[in-house]
Amino acid sequence: MDFELTEELKMLKEMSYKFAVAEFTPHSKECDEHEKYTPEIRKKAAANGLVGAWIPEEYGGAGAGILGNTIITEELSKVDMGIGLNVVAACFGCESIFQYGSEEQKQTYLPPVCRGEWVSAGSFTEPNAGTDVAGYKTRAVKDGSDYVINGNKMFITNGTVCDFMVTQCITNPEEKKHNSFSLIIIPADAKGVTRNKIKGKLGIRSSDTAEIALEDVRVPQGNLVGKEGRGFIQLMHFFNTTRVMVAGQGLGLSEACLETSIKYVKERTAFGAPLGAYQLTQKKLTEMAIMIEALRGLVYKSAWLIDVGRPDYHLAAMAKFYSGQTAVFCANNAVELHGGYGYIDEYVVQKWYRDAKILELYEGTKEAEILTIGRTLQA
């Protein structure tokens, strides 16, 4: 067993972090305070091969695989998880097009996203159904050569900035619930699409999140992704892949919390000695380091297995679950180690504390991951 990254991945890791430090740092605080999306940074990232890096070169991507994309996510998240999400999730939804779309769809949608010209969105969650994917109500009814779509979507990443949305709709209501859904590509500027930015989020505030209303939206039936009635299975496959990226976010944020905390406790003194000299401080740092090392193994292995064609989706669920736990734990410890300074915006740890919580909520709540893992263990 060889746990060393290849030279190419090591270079990608270093380049990604340097890019984030140079491009994110000057804007991070302003974007957090004012909930500003960062299109220019996304375009620069695309020019450096960081957008859609998992997409093969034939469709405009860097061909870095899921592991390479996860490493990019990790490094960007060390600096600003929200701005990093604007980069790595600029292709959100394209996973389904690549996995199930026609060759024409791949050639139409993937290259412009990789070039930074377009942004995609996965339009799945609804106001009354998030983790309960089978509870979605949005309907797509055939009319001539088109689908006419009606429904509402909620908490959609890139919702107001995207150019198209891969949307989960009921197309076959007469079928059993899991066979009633289909994925359909909807242009964001289609007539009947209304998009409203959601403001006031706790964290990842530079990432765009929206509520979307679909009222008699008409799109060609050629916008169907894959086969009709297979949308539920396709979406499960989508989440099983993207959960690894989310786990990479938690890994990067946790590493940043540890590195910043180590620096602080070596410089800060209390009762005549550095904070780092006290056993309670060492306990916090040690537990953070152990959890991070364990998380890295789960994340990298999950990503690598997808790349070599042996995906282990219950391992990906473990990585996603433990990522949220680790990030929240490390961010909490970072704030505590910084004391009162950790509670004010002069120090970035308070932002990481706010950002971390989303990792236990999106791409499947931690409770959903427990159900996934628990059922697999008893299968």
Coordinates of C-alpha atoms in Angstrom, one line a residue:
M1 CA 0.0 0.0 0.0
D2 CA 1.4 3.4 -1.0
F3 CA -0.2 6.4 0.6
E4 CA 2.0 9.0 -1.2
L5 CA 0.4 11.3 -3.6
T6 CA 1.7 11.4 -7.1
E7 CA 4.0 14.3 -8.1
E8 CA 1.2 15.6 -10.2
L9 CA -1.2 15.6 -7.3
K10 CA 1.4 17.2 -5.0
M11 CA 1.8 20.0 -7.5
L12 CA -1.9 20.4 -7.9
K13 CA -2.3 20.6 -4.1
E14 CA 0.4 23.3 -3.8
M15 CA -0.9 25.3 -6.7
S16 CA -4.5 25.2 -5.4
Y17 CA -3.5 26.5 -2.0
K18 CA -1.3 29.3 -3.4
F19 CA -4.2 30.3 -5.7
A20 CA -6.6 30.5 -2.8
V21 CA -4.2 32.5 -0.6
A22 CA -3.5 35.0 -3.4
E23 CA -7.1 35.3 -4.8
F24 CA -9.4 34.6 -1.8
T25 CA -7.6 36.4 1.1
P26 CA -8.1 40.0 -0.1
H27 CA -11.8 39.5 -0.6
S28 CA -12.8 37.0 2.1
K29 CA -14.0 39.3 4.8
E30 CA -15.9 41.6 2.5
C31 CA -17.6 38.7 0.7
D32 CA -18.6 37.2 4.1
E33 CA -20.0 40.5 5.4
H34 CA -21.9 41.5 2.2
E35 CA -22.7 38.0 0.9
K36 CA -20.9 38.7 -2.4
Y37 CA -20.5 36.1 -5.1
T38 CA -17.1 36.0 -6.8
P39 CA -17.4 35.5 -10.6
E40 CA -14.0 37.0 -11.4
I41 CA -12.3 34.6 -9.0
R42 CA -14.2 31.7 -10.6
K43 CA -13.0 32.7 -14.0
K44 CA -9.4 32.9 -12.9
A45 CA -9.7 29.5 -11.3
A46 CA -11.1 28.1 -14.5
A47 CA -8.1 29.5 -16.4
N48 CA -5.9 27.5 -14.0
G49 CA -7.9 24.3 -14.5
L50 CA -9.5 24.4 -11.1
V51 CA -13.2 24.4 -12.3
G52 CA -14.6 21.0 -13.2
A53 CA -11.1 19.5 -12.7
W54 CA -12.7 16.0 -12.5
I55 CA -14.1 16.4 -16.0
P56 CA -12.0 14.6 -18.7
E57 CA -9.9 16.7 -21.0
E58 CA -12.1 15.8 -24.0
Y59 CA -14.9 17.8 -22.4
G60 CA -12.7 20.7 -21.4
G61 CA -11.7 19.6 -17.9
A62 CA -8.3 19.0 -16.4
G63 CA -8.8 15.3 -16.1
A64 CA -7.7 15.3 -12.5
G65 CA -10.3 12.8 -11.4
I66 CA -12.3 12.8 -8.2
L67 CA -9.2 12.6 -6.0
G68 CA -7.6 15.6 -7.7
N69 CA -10.9 17.5 -7.5
T70 CA -11.1 16.6 -3.8
I71 CA -7.6 17.8 -3.1
I72 CA -8.4 21.1 -4.9
T73 CA -11.5 21.4 -2.7
E74 CA -9.5 20.7 0.4
E75 CA -6.9 23.4 -0.3
L76 CA -9.3 26.1 -1.3
S77 CA -11.4 25.4 1.8
K78 CA -8.3 26.0 4.0
V79 CA -8.6 29.7 3.0
D80 CA -12.3 30.3 2.5
M81 CA -14.9 27.6 2.1
G82 CA -17.5 29.8 0.6
I83 CA -15.4 31.3 -2.2
G84 CA -13.9 27.8 -2.7
L85 CA -17.4 26.5 -3.2
N86 CA -17.9 29.1 -5.9
V87 CA -15.0 27.4 -7.7
V88 CA -15.5 23.7 -7.2
A89 CA -19.4 23.9 -7.4
A90 CA -19.4 26.0 -10.5
C91 CA -20.0 22.6 -12.2
F92 CA -22.6 21.4 -9.7
G93 CA -25.1 19.3 -11.6
C94 CA -22.7 18.5 -14.4
E95 CA -21.9 15.2 -12.7
S96 CA -25.3 13.9 -13.9
I97 CA -24.7 15.2 -17.4
F98 CA -21.4 13.5 -17.6
Q99 CA -22.6 10.2 -16.1
Y100 CA -25.9 9.9 -17.9
G101 CA -26.2 12.6 -20.6
S102 CA -26.0 12.3 -24.3
E103 CA -22.8 13.1 -26.2
E104 CA -24.4 16.2 -27.5
Q105 CA -25.3 17.3 -24.0
K106 CA -21.8 16.7 -22.7
Q107 CA -20.3 18.7 -25.6
T108 CA -22.8 21.5 -25.1
Y109 CA -22.7 22.0 -21.4
L110 CA -19.4 20.8 -20.0
P111 CA -16.7 22.8 -21.9
P112 CA -18.2 26.3 -21.2
V113 CA -18.4 25.5 -17.5
C114 CA -14.8 24.3 -17.4
R115 CA -13.8 27.5 -19.2
G116 CA -15.5 29.6 -16.6
E117 CA -18.1 31.0 -19.1
W118 CA -21.1 29.2 -17.6
V119 CA -22.2 28.1 -14.2
S120 CA -24.4 25.1 -13.6
A121 CA -26.7 24.3 -10.7
G122 CA -28.3 21.1 -9.3
S123 CA -31.9 22.1 -8.8
F124 CA -33.1 19.3 -6.4
T125 CA -34.2 20.3 -2.9
E126 CA -37.7 21.6 -2.4
P127 CA -39.3 23.7 0.4
N128 CA -40.9 20.6 2.0
A129 CA -38.4 17.9 0.9
G130 CA -34.6 18.0 1.2
T131 CA -33.0 14.8 2.3
D132 CA -36.3 13.1 1.4
V133 CA -35.5 13.0 -2.3
A134 CA -38.6 10.8 -3.0
G135 CA -40.8 13.6 -1.6
Y136 CA -40.1 16.1 -4.4
K137 CA -43.3 17.5 -6.1
T138 CA -42.1 19.4 -9.1
R139 CA -43.9 18.1 -12.2
A140 CA -42.9 18.0 -15.8
V141 CA -45.7 17.2 -18.3
K142 CA -45.2 16.4 -21.9
D143 CA -46.8 18.8 -24.4
G144 CA -45.9 18.2 -28.0
S145 CA -42.1 18.0 -28.2
D146 CA -41.7 19.8 -24.9
Y147 CA -41.9 19.4 -21.2
V148 CA -43.9 21.9 -19.3
I149 CA -42.6 22.2 -15.7
N150 CA -44.2 23.6 -12.6
G151 CA -42.8 23.5 -9.0
N152 CA -40.6 25.2 -6.4
K153 CA -37.0 24.5 -5.5
M154 CA -35.2 25.7 -2.3
F155 CA -31.6 26.2 -1.1
I156 CA -30.2 25.9 -4.6
T157 CA -26.4 26.5 -4.8
N158 CA -25.6 28.9 -7.6
G159 CA -29.4 29.5 -8.0
T160 CA -29.3 33.2 -9.1
V161 CA -25.9 33.0 -10.9
C162 CA -26.2 29.8 -12.9
D163 CA -26.8 29.5 -16.7
F164 CA -28.7 26.2 -16.5
M165 CA -30.1 23.9 -13.9
V166 CA -30.2 20.1 -13.8
T167 CA -33.6 19.7 -12.3
Q168 CA -35.4 16.8 -10.6
C169 CA -39.0 16.5 -11.8
I170 CA -41.8 14.0 -11.6
T171 CA -42.4 12.8 -15.2
N172 CA -44.1 9.5 -14.6
P173 CA -46.6 10.0 -11.7
E174 CA -48.3 6.7 -12.4
E175 CA -45.1 4.7 -11.6
K176 CA -43.9 3.7 -8.1
K177 CA -42.3 6.7 -6.4
H178 CA -38.7 5.8 -7.1
N179 CA -39.5 5.3 -10.8
S180 CA -41.4 8.5 -11.3
F181 CA -38.6 11.0 -11.5
S182 CA -36.4 12.3 -14.3
L183 CA -33.6 14.8 -14.5
I184 CA -34.2 17.7 -17.0
I185 CA -31.9 20.6 -18.0
I186 CA -33.6 23.9 -17.6
P187 CA -32.0 27.1 -19.0
A188 CA -31.9 29.7 -16.2
D189 CA -33.3 32.4 -18.4
A190 CA -36.3 30.3 -19.6
K191 CA -39.6 32.0 -19.4
G192 CA -41.4 31.2 -16.2
V193 CA -38.2 30.8 -14.1
T194 CA -38.1 33.1 -11.1
R195 CA -35.0 33.1 -8.9
N196 CA -34.6 34.8 -5.5
K197 CA -31.3 35.0 -3.5
I198 CA -31.5 33.7 0.0
K199 CA -29.8 36.1 2.4
G200 CA -28.8 35.9 6.0
K201 CA -27.1 32.5 6.0
L202 CA -25.0 31.5 9.0
G203 CA -21.9 30.6 6.9
I204 CA -20.5 30.2 3.4
R205 CA -22.0 33.6 2.8
S206 CA -20.2 34.3 -0.5
S207 CA -21.7 31.2 -2.0
D208 CA -25.0 32.0 -3.9
T209 CA -28.1 30.2 -2.6
A210 CA -31.5 30.7 -4.0
E211 CA -35.2 29.8 -4.0
I212 CA -36.5 29.1 -7.5
A213 CA -40.1 29.1 -8.8
L214 CA -40.9 27.2 -12.0
E215 CA -44.2 28.3 -13.6
D216 CA -45.2 26.7 -16.9
V217 CA -41.5 26.5 -17.9
R218 CA -41.3 25.0 -21.3
V219 CA -38.1 23.1 -22.4
P220 CA -37.5 20.6 -25.2
Q221 CA -37.8 16.9 -24.4
G222 CA -34.3 16.6 -25.7
N223 CA -33.2 18.3 -22.4
L224 CA -34.0 15.0 -20.6
V225 CA -30.8 13.6 -19.0
G226 CA -30.5 9.9 -19.6
K227 CA -33.8 7.8 -19.5
E228 CA -37.1 9.0 -18.3
G229 CA -38.1 7.5 -14.9
R230 CA -34.5 7.0 -13.8
G231 CA -34.0 10.4 -12.1
F232 CA -34.1 9.0 -8.5
I233 CA -31.3 6.5 -9.2
Q234 CA -29.3 9.1 -11.1
L235 CA -29.6 11.6 -8.3
M236 CA -28.5 9.0 -5.7
H237 CA -25.4 8.3 -7.9
F238 CA -24.8 12.1 -8.1
F239 CA -24.9 12.5 -4.3
N240 CA -22.7 9.5 -3.7
T241 CA -20.0 11.3 -5.8
T242 CA -20.5 14.9 -4.6
R243 CA -20.4 13.8 -0.9
V244 CA -16.7 13.1 -1.4
M245 CA -16.2 16.8 -2.5
V246 CA -18.1 18.0 0.6
A247 CA -16.0 15.8 2.8
G248 CA -12.9 17.5 1.2
Q249 CA -14.3 20.8 2.3
G250 CA -14.4 19.6 5.9
L251 CA -10.9 18.3 5.7
G252 CA -9.5 21.6 4.5
L253 CA -11.4 23.7 7.0
S254 CA -10.3 21.4 9.9
E255 CA -6.7 21.6 8.8
A256 CA -6.9 25.4 8.8
C257 CA -8.4 25.4 12.3
L258 CA -5.5 23.3 13.6
E259 CA -2.7 25.2 11.9
T260 CA -4.1 28.5 13.0
S261 CA -4.6 27.3 16.6
I262 CA -1.0 25.9 16.8
K263 CA 0.4 29.2 15.7
Y264 CA -1.8 31.1 18.2
V265 CA -1.0 29.0 21.3
K266 CA 2.7 29.2 20.6
E267 CA 2.5 33.0 20.6
R268 CA -0.1 33.7 23.3
T269 CA 0.9 33.5 26.9
A270 CA -1.2 32.9 30.1
F271 CA 0.1 32.8 33.7
G272 CA 3.6 33.3 32.4
A273 CA 3.8 30.5 29.9
P274 CA 2.7 29.9 26.3
L275 CA -0.9 28.5 26.0
G276 CA 0.7 25.5 24.2
A277 CA 2.5 24.5 27.4
Y278 CA -0.6 23.5 29.2
Q279 CA -2.0 20.0 29.0
L280 CA -5.5 21.0 28.3
T281 CA -4.3 22.9 25.2
Q282 CA -2.3 20.0 24.0
K283 CA -5.3 17.7 24.5
K284 CA -7.4 19.9 22.2
L285 CA -4.7 20.1 19.5
T286 CA -4.0 16.4 19.7
E287 CA -7.7 15.4 19.3
M288 CA -8.0 17.8 16.3
A289 CA -4.9 16.3 14.7
I290 CA -6.1 12.7 15.2
M291 CA -9.5 13.4 13.8
I292 CA -8.0 15.2 10.8
E293 CA -5.7 12.3 10.0
A294 CA -8.5 9.8 10.3
L295 CA -10.7 12.0 8.0
R296 CA -8.0 12.3 5.4
G297 CA -7.8 8.6 5.1
L298 CA -11.6 8.3 4.6
V299 CA -11.8 11.2 2.1
Y300 CA -8.8 10.2 -0.1
K301 CA -9.7 6.5 -0.2
S302 CA -13.3 7.3 -1.1
A303 CA -12.2 9.6 -3.9
W304 CA -9.5 7.2 -5.2
L305 CA -12.0 4.2 -5.3
I306 CA -14.3 6.2 -7.6
D307 CA -11.3 7.0 -9.9
V308 CA -10.3 3.4 -10.2
G309 CA -13.8 2.2 -10.9
R310 CA -14.5 0.6 -7.5
P311 CA -16.8 3.2 -5.8
D312 CA -17.7 2.4 -2.2
Y313 CA -20.6 4.7 -1.5
H314 CA -21.1 3.7 2.1
L315 CA -17.4 4.7 2.6
A316 CA -18.2 8.0 1.0
A317 CA -21.1 8.4 3.4
M318 CA -18.7 7.7 6.3
A319 CA -16.4 10.4 4.9
K320 CA -19.2 12.9 4.6
F321 CA -20.5 12.2 8.1
Y322 CA -17.1 12.3 9.8
S323 CA -16.1 15.4 7.8
G324 CA -19.0 17.4 9.4
Q325 CA -18.2 16.1 12.9
T326 CA -14.5 16.9 12.5
A327 CA -15.0 20.3 11.1
V328 CA -17.5 21.4 13.8
F329 CA -15.2 19.9 16.5
C330 CA -12.1 21.6 15.1
A331 CA -13.8 25.0 14.6
N332 CA -15.2 24.9 18.1
N333 CA -11.8 24.1 19.6
A334 CA -10.2 26.8 17.5
V335 CA -12.6 29.4 18.9
E336 CA -12.0 28.2 22.4
L337 CA -8.3 28.2 22.1
H338 CA -8.4 31.8 20.8
G339 CA -10.6 32.8 23.8
G340 CA -12.4 36.1 23.5
Y341 CA -10.4 36.9 20.3
G342 CA -12.0 33.8 18.7
Y343 CA -15.4 35.5 19.1
I344 CA -14.7 38.6 17.1
D345 CA -14.3 39.1 13.4
E346 CA -10.7 40.3 13.7
Y347 CA -9.8 36.6 13.8
V348 CA -10.9 34.2 11.1
V349 CA -11.7 31.3 13.4
Q350 CA -15.2 32.7 14.1
K351 CA -15.9 32.5 10.4
W352 CA -14.7 29.0 10.2
Y353 CA -17.0 28.2 13.1
R354 CA -20.0 29.5 11.2
D355 CA -19.0 27.8 8.0
A356 CA -18.4 24.4 9.5
K357 CA -22.0 23.7 10.5
I358 CA -23.3 23.4 6.9
L359 CA -21.2 20.3 6.5
E360 CA -23.6 18.5 8.8
L361 CA -26.6 19.7 6.8
Y362 CA -26.1 19.8 3.0
E363 CA -25.5 16.9 0.6
G364 CA -27.4 14.8 3.0
T365 CA -27.8 15.5 6.7
K366 CA -25.6 13.6 9.2
E367 CA -28.7 11.7 10.1
A368 CA -29.2 10.6 6.5
E369 CA -25.6 9.4 6.4
I370 CA -26.2 7.3 9.5
L371 CA -29.2 5.7 7.8
T372 CA -27.1 4.9 4.7
I373 CA -24.3 3.4 6.7
G374 CA -26.5 1.6 9.1
R375 CA -28.5 -0.1 6.4
T376 CA -25.4 -1.1 4.5
L377 CA -23.9 -2.7 7.7
Q378 CA -27.0 -4.9 8.0
A379 CA -27.4 -5.8 4.3

